[in-house]
Short mmCIF file of C-alpha atoms and ligand atoms in Angstrom, two decimals:
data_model
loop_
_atom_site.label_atom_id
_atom_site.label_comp_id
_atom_site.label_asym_id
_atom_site.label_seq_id
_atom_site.Cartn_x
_atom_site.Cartn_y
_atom_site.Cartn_z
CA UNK Z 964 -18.82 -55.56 71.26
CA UNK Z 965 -16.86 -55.56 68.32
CA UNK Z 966 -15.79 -51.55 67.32
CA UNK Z 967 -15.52 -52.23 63.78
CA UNK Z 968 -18.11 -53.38 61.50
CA UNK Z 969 -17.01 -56.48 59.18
CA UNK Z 970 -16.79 -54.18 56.16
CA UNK Z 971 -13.93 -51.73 57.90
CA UNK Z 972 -11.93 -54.42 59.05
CA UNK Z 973 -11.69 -56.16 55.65
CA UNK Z 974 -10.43 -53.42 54.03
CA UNK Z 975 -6.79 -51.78 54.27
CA UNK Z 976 -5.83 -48.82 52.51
CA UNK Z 977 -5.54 -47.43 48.92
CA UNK Z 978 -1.65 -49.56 48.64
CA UNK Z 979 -1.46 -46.42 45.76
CA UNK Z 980 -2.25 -43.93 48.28
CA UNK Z 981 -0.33 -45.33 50.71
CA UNK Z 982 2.98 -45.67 48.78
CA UNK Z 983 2.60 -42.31 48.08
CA UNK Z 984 2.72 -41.31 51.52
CA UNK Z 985 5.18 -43.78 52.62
CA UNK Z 986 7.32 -42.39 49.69
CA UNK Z 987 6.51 -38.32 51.02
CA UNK Z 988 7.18 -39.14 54.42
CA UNK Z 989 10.78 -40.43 53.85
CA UNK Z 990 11.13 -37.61 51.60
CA UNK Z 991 10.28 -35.09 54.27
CA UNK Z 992 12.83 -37.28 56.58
CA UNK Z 993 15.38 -35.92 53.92
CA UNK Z 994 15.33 -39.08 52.10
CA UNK Z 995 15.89 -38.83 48.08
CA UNK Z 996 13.76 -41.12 47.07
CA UNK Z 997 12.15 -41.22 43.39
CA UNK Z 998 8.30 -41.84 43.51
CA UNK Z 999 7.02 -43.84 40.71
CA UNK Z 1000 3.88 -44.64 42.93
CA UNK Z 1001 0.67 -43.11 42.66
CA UNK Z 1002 -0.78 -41.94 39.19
CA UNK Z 1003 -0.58 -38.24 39.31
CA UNK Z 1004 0.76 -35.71 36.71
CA UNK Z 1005 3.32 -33.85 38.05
CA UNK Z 1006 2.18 -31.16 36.13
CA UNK Z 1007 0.14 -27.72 37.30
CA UNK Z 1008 -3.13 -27.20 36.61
CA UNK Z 1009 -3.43 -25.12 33.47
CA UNK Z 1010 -3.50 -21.40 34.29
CA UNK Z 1011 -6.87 -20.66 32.40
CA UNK Z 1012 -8.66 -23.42 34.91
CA UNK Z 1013 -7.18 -22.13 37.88
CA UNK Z 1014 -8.18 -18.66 37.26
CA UNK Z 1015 -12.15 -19.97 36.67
CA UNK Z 1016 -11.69 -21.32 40.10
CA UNK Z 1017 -10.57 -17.88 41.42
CA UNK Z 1018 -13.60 -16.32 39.72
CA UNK Z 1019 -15.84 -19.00 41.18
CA UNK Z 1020 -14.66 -17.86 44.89
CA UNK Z 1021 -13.75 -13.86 44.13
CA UNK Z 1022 -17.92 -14.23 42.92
CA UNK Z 1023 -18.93 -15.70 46.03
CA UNK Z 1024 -19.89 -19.19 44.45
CA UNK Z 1025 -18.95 -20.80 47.41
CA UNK Z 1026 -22.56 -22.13 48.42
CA UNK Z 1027 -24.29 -25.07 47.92
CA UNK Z 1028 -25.09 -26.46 44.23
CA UNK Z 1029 -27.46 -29.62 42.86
CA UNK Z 1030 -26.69 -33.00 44.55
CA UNK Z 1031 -24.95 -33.90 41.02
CA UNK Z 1032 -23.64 -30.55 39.51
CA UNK Z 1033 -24.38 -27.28 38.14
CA UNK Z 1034 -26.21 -27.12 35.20
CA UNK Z 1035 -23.19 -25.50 33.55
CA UNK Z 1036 -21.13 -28.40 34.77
CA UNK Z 1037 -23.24 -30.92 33.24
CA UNK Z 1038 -23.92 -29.25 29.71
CA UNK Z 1039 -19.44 -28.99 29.65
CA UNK Z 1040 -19.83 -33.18 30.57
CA UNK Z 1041 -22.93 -33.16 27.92
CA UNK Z 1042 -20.64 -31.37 25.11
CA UNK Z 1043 -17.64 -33.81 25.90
CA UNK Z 1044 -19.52 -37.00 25.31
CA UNK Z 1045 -20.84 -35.82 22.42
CA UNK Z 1046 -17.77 -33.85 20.79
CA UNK Z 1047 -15.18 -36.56 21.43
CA UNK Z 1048 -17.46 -40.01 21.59
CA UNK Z 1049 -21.03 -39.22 19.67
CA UNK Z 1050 -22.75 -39.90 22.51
CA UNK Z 1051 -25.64 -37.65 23.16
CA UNK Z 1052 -26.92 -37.63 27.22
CA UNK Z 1053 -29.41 -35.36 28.72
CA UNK Z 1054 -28.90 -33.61 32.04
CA UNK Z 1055 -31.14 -36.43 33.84
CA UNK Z 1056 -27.78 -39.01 32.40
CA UNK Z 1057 -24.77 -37.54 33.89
CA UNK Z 1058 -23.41 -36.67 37.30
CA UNK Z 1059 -20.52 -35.09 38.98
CA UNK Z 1060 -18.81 -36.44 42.20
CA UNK Z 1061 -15.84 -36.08 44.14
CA UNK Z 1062 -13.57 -38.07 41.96
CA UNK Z 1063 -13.19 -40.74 39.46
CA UNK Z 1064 -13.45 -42.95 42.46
CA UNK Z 1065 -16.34 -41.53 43.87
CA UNK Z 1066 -18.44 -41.98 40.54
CA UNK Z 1067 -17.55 -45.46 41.06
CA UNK Z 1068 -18.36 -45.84 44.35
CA UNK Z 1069 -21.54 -44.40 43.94
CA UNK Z 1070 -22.48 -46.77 41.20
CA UNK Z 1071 -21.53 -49.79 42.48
CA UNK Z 1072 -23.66 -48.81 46.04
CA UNK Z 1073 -26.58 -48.10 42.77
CA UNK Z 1074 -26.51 -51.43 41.32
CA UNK Z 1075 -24.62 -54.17 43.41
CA UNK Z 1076 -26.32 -56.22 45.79
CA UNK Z 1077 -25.59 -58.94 47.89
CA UNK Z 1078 -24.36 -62.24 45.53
CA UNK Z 1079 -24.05 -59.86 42.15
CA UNK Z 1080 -21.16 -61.22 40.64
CA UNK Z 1081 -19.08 -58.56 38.85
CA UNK Z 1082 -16.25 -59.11 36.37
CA UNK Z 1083 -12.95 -57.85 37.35
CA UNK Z 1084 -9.86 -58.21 34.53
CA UNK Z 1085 -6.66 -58.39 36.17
CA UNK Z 1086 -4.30 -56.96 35.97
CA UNK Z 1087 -7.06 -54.27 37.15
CA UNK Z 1088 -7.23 -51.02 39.14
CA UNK Z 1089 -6.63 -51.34 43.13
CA UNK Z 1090 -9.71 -49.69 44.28
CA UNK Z 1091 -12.30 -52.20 41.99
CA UNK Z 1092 -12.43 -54.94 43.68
CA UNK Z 1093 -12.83 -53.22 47.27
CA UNK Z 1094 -15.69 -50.82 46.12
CA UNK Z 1095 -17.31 -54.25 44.39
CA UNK Z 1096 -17.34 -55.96 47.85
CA UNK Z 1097 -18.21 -52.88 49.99
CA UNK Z 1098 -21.51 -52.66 47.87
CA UNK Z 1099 -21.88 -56.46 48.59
CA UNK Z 1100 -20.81 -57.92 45.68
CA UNK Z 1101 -18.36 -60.65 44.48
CA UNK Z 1102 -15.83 -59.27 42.08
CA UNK Z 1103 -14.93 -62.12 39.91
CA UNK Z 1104 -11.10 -62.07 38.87
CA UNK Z 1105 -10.50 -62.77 35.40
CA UNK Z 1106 -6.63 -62.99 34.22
CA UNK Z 1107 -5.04 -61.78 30.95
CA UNK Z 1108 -1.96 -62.24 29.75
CA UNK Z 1109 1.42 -60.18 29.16
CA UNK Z 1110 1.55 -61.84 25.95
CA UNK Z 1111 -2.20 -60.91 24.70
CA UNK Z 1112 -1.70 -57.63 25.76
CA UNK Z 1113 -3.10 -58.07 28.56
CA UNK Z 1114 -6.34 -57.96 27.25
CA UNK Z 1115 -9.34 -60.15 27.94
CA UNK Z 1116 -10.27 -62.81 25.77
CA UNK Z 1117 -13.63 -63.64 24.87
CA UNK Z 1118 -13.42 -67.10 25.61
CA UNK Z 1119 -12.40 -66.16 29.32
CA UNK Z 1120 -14.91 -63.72 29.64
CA UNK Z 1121 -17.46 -66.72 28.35
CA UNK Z 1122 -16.20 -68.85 30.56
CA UNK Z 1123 -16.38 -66.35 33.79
CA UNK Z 1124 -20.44 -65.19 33.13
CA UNK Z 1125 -22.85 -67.17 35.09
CA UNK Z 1126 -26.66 -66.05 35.75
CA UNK Z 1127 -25.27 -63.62 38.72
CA UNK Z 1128 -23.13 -61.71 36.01
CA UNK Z 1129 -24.36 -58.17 36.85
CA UNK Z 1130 -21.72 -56.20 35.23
CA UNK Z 1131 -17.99 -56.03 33.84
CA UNK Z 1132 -15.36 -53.62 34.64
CA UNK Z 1133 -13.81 -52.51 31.44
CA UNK Z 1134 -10.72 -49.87 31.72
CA UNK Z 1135 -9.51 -48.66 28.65
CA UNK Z 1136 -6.33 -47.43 28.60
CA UNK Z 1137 -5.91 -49.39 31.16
CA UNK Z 1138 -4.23 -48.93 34.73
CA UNK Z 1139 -1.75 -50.58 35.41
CA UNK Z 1140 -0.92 -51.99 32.04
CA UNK Z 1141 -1.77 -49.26 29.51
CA UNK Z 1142 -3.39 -51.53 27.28
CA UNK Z 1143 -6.21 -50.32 25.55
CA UNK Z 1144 -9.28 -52.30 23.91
CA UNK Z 1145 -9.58 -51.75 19.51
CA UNK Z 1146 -13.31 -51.18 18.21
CA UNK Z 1147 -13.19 -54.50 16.99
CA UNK Z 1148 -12.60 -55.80 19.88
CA UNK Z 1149 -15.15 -53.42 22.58
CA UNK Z 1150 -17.69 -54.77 19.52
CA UNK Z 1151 -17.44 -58.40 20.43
CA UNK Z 1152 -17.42 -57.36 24.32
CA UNK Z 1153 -21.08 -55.46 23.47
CA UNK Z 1154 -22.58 -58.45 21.75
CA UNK Z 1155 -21.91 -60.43 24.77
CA UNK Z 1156 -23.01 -57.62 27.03
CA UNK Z 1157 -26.13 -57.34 25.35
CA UNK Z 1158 -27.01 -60.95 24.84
CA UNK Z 1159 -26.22 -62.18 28.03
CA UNK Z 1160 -27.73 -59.26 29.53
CA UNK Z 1161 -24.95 -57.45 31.50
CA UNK Z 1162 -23.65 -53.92 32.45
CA UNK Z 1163 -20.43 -52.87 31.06
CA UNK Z 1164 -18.78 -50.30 33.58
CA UNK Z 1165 -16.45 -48.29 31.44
CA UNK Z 1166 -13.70 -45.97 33.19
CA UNK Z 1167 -12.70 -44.22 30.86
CA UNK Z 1168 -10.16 -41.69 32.77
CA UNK Z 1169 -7.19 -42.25 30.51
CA UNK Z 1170 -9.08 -41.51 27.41
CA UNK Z 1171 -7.19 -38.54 26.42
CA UNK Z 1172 -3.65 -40.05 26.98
CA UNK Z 1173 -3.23 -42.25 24.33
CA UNK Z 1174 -0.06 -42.67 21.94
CA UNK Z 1175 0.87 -43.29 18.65
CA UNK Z 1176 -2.47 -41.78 17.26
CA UNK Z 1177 -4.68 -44.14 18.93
CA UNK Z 1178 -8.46 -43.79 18.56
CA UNK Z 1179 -10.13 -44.26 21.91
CA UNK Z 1180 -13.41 -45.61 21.21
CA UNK Z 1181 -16.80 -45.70 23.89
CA UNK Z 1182 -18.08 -49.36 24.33
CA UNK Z 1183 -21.57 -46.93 24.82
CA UNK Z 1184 -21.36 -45.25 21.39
CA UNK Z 1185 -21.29 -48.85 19.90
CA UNK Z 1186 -25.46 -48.75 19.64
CA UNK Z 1187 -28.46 -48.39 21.89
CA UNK Z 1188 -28.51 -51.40 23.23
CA UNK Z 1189 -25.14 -51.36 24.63
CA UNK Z 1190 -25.48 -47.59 25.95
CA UNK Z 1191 -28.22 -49.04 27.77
CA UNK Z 1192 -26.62 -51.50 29.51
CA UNK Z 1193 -23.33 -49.04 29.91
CA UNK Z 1194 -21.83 -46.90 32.49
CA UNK Z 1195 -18.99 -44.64 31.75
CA UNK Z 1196 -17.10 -43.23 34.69
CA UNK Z 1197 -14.55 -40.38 33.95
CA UNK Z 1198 -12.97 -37.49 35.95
CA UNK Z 1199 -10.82 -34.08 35.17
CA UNK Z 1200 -8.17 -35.66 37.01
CA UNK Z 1201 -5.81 -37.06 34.89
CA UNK Z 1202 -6.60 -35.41 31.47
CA UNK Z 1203 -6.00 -31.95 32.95
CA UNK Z 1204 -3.76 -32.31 36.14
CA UNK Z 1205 -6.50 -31.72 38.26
CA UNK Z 1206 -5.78 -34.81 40.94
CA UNK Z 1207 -6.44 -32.33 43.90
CA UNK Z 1208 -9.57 -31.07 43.08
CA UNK Z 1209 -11.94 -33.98 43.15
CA UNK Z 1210 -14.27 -33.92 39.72
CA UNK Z 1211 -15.20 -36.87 38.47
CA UNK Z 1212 -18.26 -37.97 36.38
CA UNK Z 1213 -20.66 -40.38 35.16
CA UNK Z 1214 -23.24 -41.18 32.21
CA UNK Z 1215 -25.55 -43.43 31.95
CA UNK Z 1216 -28.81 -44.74 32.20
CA UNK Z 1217 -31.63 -42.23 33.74
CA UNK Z 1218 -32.39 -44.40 36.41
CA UNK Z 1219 -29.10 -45.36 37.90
CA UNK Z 1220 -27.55 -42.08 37.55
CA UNK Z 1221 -30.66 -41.08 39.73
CA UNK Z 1222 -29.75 -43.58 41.93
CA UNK Z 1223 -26.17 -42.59 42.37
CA UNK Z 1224 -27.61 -39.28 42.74
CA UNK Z 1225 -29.93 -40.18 45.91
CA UNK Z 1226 -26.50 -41.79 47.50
CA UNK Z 1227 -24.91 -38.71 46.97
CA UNK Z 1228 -27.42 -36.44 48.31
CA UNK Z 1229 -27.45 -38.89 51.38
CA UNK Z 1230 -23.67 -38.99 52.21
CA UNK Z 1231 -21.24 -36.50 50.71
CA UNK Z 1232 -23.99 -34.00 49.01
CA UNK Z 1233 -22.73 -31.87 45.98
CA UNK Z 1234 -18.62 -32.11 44.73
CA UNK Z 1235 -16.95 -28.53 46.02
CA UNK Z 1236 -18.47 -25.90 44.45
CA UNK Z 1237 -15.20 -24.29 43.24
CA UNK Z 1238 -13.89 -26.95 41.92
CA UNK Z 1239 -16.99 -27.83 39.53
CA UNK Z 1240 -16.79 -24.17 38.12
CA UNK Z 1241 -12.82 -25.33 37.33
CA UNK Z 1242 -13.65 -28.20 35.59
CA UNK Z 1243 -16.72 -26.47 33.56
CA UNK Z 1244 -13.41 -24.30 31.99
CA UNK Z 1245 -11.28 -27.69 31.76
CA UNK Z 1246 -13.92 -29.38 29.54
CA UNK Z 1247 -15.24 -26.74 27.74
CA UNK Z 1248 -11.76 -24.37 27.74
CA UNK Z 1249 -9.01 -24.71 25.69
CA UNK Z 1250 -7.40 -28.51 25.35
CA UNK Z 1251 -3.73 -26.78 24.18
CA UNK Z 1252 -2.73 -28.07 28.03
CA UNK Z 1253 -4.03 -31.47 27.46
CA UNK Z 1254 -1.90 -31.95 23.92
CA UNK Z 1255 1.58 -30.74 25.75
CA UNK Z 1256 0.91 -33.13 28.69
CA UNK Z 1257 0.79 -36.25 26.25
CA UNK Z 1258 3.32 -35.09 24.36
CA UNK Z 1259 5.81 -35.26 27.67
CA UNK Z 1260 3.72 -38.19 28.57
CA UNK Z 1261 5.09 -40.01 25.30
CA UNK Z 1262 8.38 -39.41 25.53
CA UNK Z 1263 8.64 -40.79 28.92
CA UNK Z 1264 6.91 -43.84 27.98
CA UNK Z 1265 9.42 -44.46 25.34
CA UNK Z 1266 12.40 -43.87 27.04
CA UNK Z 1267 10.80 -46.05 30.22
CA UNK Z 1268 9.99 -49.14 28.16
CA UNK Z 1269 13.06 -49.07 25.84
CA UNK Z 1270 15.19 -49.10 29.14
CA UNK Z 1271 13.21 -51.32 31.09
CA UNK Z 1272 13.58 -53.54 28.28
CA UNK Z 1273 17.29 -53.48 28.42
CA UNK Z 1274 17.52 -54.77 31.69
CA UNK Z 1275 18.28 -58.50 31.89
CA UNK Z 1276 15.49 -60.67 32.98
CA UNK Z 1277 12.75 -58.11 32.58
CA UNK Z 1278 9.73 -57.57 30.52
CA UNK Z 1279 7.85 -54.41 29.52
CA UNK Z 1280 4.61 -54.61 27.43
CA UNK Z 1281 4.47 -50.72 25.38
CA UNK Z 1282 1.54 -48.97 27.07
CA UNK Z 1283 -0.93 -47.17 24.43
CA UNK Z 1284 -2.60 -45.21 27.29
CA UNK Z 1285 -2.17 -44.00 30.89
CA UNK Z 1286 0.87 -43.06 32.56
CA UNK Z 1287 2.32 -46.43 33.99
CA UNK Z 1288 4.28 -49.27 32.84
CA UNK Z 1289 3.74 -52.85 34.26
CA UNK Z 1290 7.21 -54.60 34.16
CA UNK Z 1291 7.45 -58.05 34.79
CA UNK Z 1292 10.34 -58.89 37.19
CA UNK Z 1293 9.20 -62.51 38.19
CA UNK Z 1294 12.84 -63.61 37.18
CA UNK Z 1295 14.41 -61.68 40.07
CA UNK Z 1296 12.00 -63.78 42.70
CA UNK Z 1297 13.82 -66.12 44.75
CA UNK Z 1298 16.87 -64.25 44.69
CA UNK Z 1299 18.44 -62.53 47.86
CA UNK Z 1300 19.56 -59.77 49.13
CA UNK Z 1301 22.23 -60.03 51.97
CA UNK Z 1302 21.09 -63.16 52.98
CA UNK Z 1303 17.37 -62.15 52.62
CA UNK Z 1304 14.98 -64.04 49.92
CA UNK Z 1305 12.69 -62.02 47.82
CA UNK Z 1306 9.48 -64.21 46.86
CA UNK Z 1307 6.85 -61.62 45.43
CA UNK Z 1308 5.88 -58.43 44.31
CA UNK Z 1309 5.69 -56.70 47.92
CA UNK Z 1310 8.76 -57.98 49.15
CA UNK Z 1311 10.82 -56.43 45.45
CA UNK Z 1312 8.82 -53.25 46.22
CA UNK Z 1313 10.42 -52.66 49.42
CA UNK Z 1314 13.38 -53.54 48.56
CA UNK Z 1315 13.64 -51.11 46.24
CA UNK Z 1316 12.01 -48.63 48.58
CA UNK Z 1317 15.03 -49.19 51.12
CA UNK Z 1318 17.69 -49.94 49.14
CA UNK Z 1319 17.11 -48.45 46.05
CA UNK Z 1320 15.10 -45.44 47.33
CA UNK Z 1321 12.71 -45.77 44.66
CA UNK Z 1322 8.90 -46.13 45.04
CA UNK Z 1323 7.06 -48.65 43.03
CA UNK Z 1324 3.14 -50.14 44.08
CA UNK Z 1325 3.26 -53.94 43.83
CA UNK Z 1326 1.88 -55.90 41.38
CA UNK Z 1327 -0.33 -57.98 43.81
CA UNK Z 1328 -2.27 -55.37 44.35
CA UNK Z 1329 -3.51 -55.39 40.63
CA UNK Z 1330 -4.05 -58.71 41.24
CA UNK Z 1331 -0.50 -59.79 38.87
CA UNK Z 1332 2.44 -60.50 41.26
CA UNK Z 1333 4.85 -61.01 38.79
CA UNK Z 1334 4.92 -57.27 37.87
CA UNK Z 1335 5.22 -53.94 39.84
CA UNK Z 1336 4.04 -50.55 38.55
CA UNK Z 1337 5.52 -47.53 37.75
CA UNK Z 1338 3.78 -44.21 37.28
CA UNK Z 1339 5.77 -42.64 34.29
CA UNK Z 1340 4.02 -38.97 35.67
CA UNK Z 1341 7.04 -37.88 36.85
CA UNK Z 1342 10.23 -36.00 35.10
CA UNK Z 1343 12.14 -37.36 32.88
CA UNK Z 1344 14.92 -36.47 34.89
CA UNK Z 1345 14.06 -38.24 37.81
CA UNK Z 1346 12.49 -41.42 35.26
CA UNK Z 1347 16.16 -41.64 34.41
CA UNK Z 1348 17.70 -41.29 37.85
CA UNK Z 1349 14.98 -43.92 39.40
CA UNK Z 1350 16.09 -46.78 36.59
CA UNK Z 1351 19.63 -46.47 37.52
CA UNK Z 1352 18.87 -47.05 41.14
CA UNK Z 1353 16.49 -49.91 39.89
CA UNK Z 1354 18.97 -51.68 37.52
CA UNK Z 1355 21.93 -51.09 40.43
CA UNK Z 1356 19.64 -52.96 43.06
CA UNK Z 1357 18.83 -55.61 40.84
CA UNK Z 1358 22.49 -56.51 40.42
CA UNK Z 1359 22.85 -56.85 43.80
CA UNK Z 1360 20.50 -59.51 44.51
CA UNK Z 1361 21.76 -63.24 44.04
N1 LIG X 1313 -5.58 -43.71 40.36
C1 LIG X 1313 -4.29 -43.33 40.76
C2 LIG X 1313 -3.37 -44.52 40.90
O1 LIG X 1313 -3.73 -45.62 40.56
C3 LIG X 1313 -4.34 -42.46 42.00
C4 LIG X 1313 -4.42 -43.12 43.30
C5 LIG X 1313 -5.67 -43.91 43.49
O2 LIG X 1313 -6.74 -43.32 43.64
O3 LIG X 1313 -5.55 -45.13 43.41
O4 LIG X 1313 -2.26 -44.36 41.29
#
């Protein structure tokens, strides 16, 4: 009798999640080392959101709520959508689950079945193409380039749809890259979504850090027809430090956000109770919070590309979004270090895990090996320290 079913032994761990933890448990050995692994603000949760949570529990809303959220919850999700995209949803259109992630999950279980072909762009998010193949699926992994931005071109898209096309994965900004899609070009995207008859998944998590005044558009406030083929997924995560706490959210169709609802209901029932009444005061509360986050955000960003840059033989494409660059160090491959070759993105990751004490996540795991990602969510102090150790290692490999 086998123990495991098919599905559990294909899949291995978050590699995010799990540099994280590899980086926190050398820490806690005493090890300085400087985590540029998983995407996670290092900073607090604003004060004014913490304190609705400690109202939530000092009132004794620690019970049960709706499968998908409190009403309150989903009017705050309501009032986003329509105060920073124009996009009007009813109650029966959005949902709140434990996480980003979890939105996702439940909507690919909602619409995937068993030879659906989804779209994947790589470079693309680690957990994508796993939650496309535990709903049955086959994600289909379409490349883009350094040099376009790593966006996807239409011609590539074209070329990837065949009659199983269920849906696209669009991330905008973009993790790992921190590219981000123009109107123009989530336009073009629509017409194809609409006449081919697809459904655009949108995760739109890093839509509030963007930089140099960039305008994050929907791809669902484009027109009817493409809001009814769309999907956003979102969270509090990100925008508001709020990694911990679990929120995310979708909107979208009636009928698949019931759907995701009924999955819910069957497996982890409604997101923490305490935690909703939190996020009701991040989206609705003031956004000072968010403004000063970006602001740090976009310093670090400029100072990590412009030294990236500098180093000899790399590549670093300016993010617009997000909080991660995705260098290219495919020149270093081949190289050794006493007497040991480094070939890929894994093997340059550790290495500068145990030589350089710095944690990076592979590019492989985005599905681009010649890259490795660094989450810029971390001081500027330790930014600084970690591409000293970086640039040191590098010199030592021959
Ligand atoms: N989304 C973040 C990251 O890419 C958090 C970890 C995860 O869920 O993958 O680092």
């Amino acid at each position: 009798m086998n123990v495991l079913s098919n599905r559990a032994k294909s899949l291995k761990p978050s590699p995010t999640l799990a540099i994280n933890a590899r980086a926190k448990s050398m820490q806690a050995q005493g090890i300085h080392v400087i985590s540029f692994g998983a995407g996670e603000p290092d900073f607090d949760t604003p004060r004014n959101i913490k304190a609705a949570a400690v109202k939530a529990i000092e009132e004794g809303f620690t019970k049960y709520t709706p499968v998908g959220g409190t009403e309150d919850l989903k009017d705050a999700i309501i009032n986003k959508f329509q105060r920073d995209n124009g996009l009007t949803y009813k109650r029966s259109e959005v949902l709140a689950s434990c996480g980003g992630k979890h939105s996702f999950y439940n909507l690919a279980q909602a619409i995937f079945d068993e030879g659906d072909e989804v779209i994947v762009p790589a470079p693309y998010w680690v957990s994508y193409p796993p939650m496309v193949a535990l709903a049955r699926a086959d994600p289909i992994i379409v490349e883009t380039k350094e040099e376009n931005g790593f966006k996807l071109s239409m011609e590539d898209l074209k070329k990837a749809l065949t009659p199983k096309t269920k849906a696209l994965i669009i991330n905008s900004p973009s993790n790992p890259t921190g590219s981000a899609y123009s109107k123009k070009e989530l336009e073009e995207i629509a017409d194809l979504a609409v006449s081919k008859n697809f459904f655009v998944i949108s995760d739109e998590i890093y839509e509030k850090i963007v930089y140099d005044h960039f305008k994050v558009v929907s791809i669902a406030s484009l027109g009817e027809e493409i809001r009814k083929r769309t999907v956003i997924v979102h969270g509090v995560a990100k925008t508001y430090a709020m990694t911990g706490w679990r929120i995310g959210y979708a909107a979208g169709p009636e009928e698949i956000v019931s759907a995701m609802s009924n999955i819910q209901s069957q497996s982890t029932s409604n997101p923490t109770s305490i935690a909703q009444k939190a996020s009701v005061e991040a989206l609705g509360g003031p956004q000072e919070d968010v403004a000063k986050m970006v602001t740090a955000f976009e310093q670090r960003r400029n100072y990590i590309v412009d030294r990236l840059n500098k180093i000899p033989g790399v590549s670093c494409f300016k993010p617009i979004g997000a909080f991660y660059v995705f260098p290219n160090f495919f020149s270093y491959y081949g190289k050794s270090y006493q007497g040991k070759k480094i070939t890929n993105s894994t093997e340059l990751a550790d290495y500068f895990l145990e030589v350089a004490r710095v944690a990076v996540v592979p590019g492989i795991e985005f599905g681009a090996d010649p890259f490795e990602r660094l989450s810029y969510a971390t001081s500027l102090e330790d930014i600084k320290e970690g591409l000293t150790r970086i640039e040191e290692s590098l010199k030592n490999l021959a």
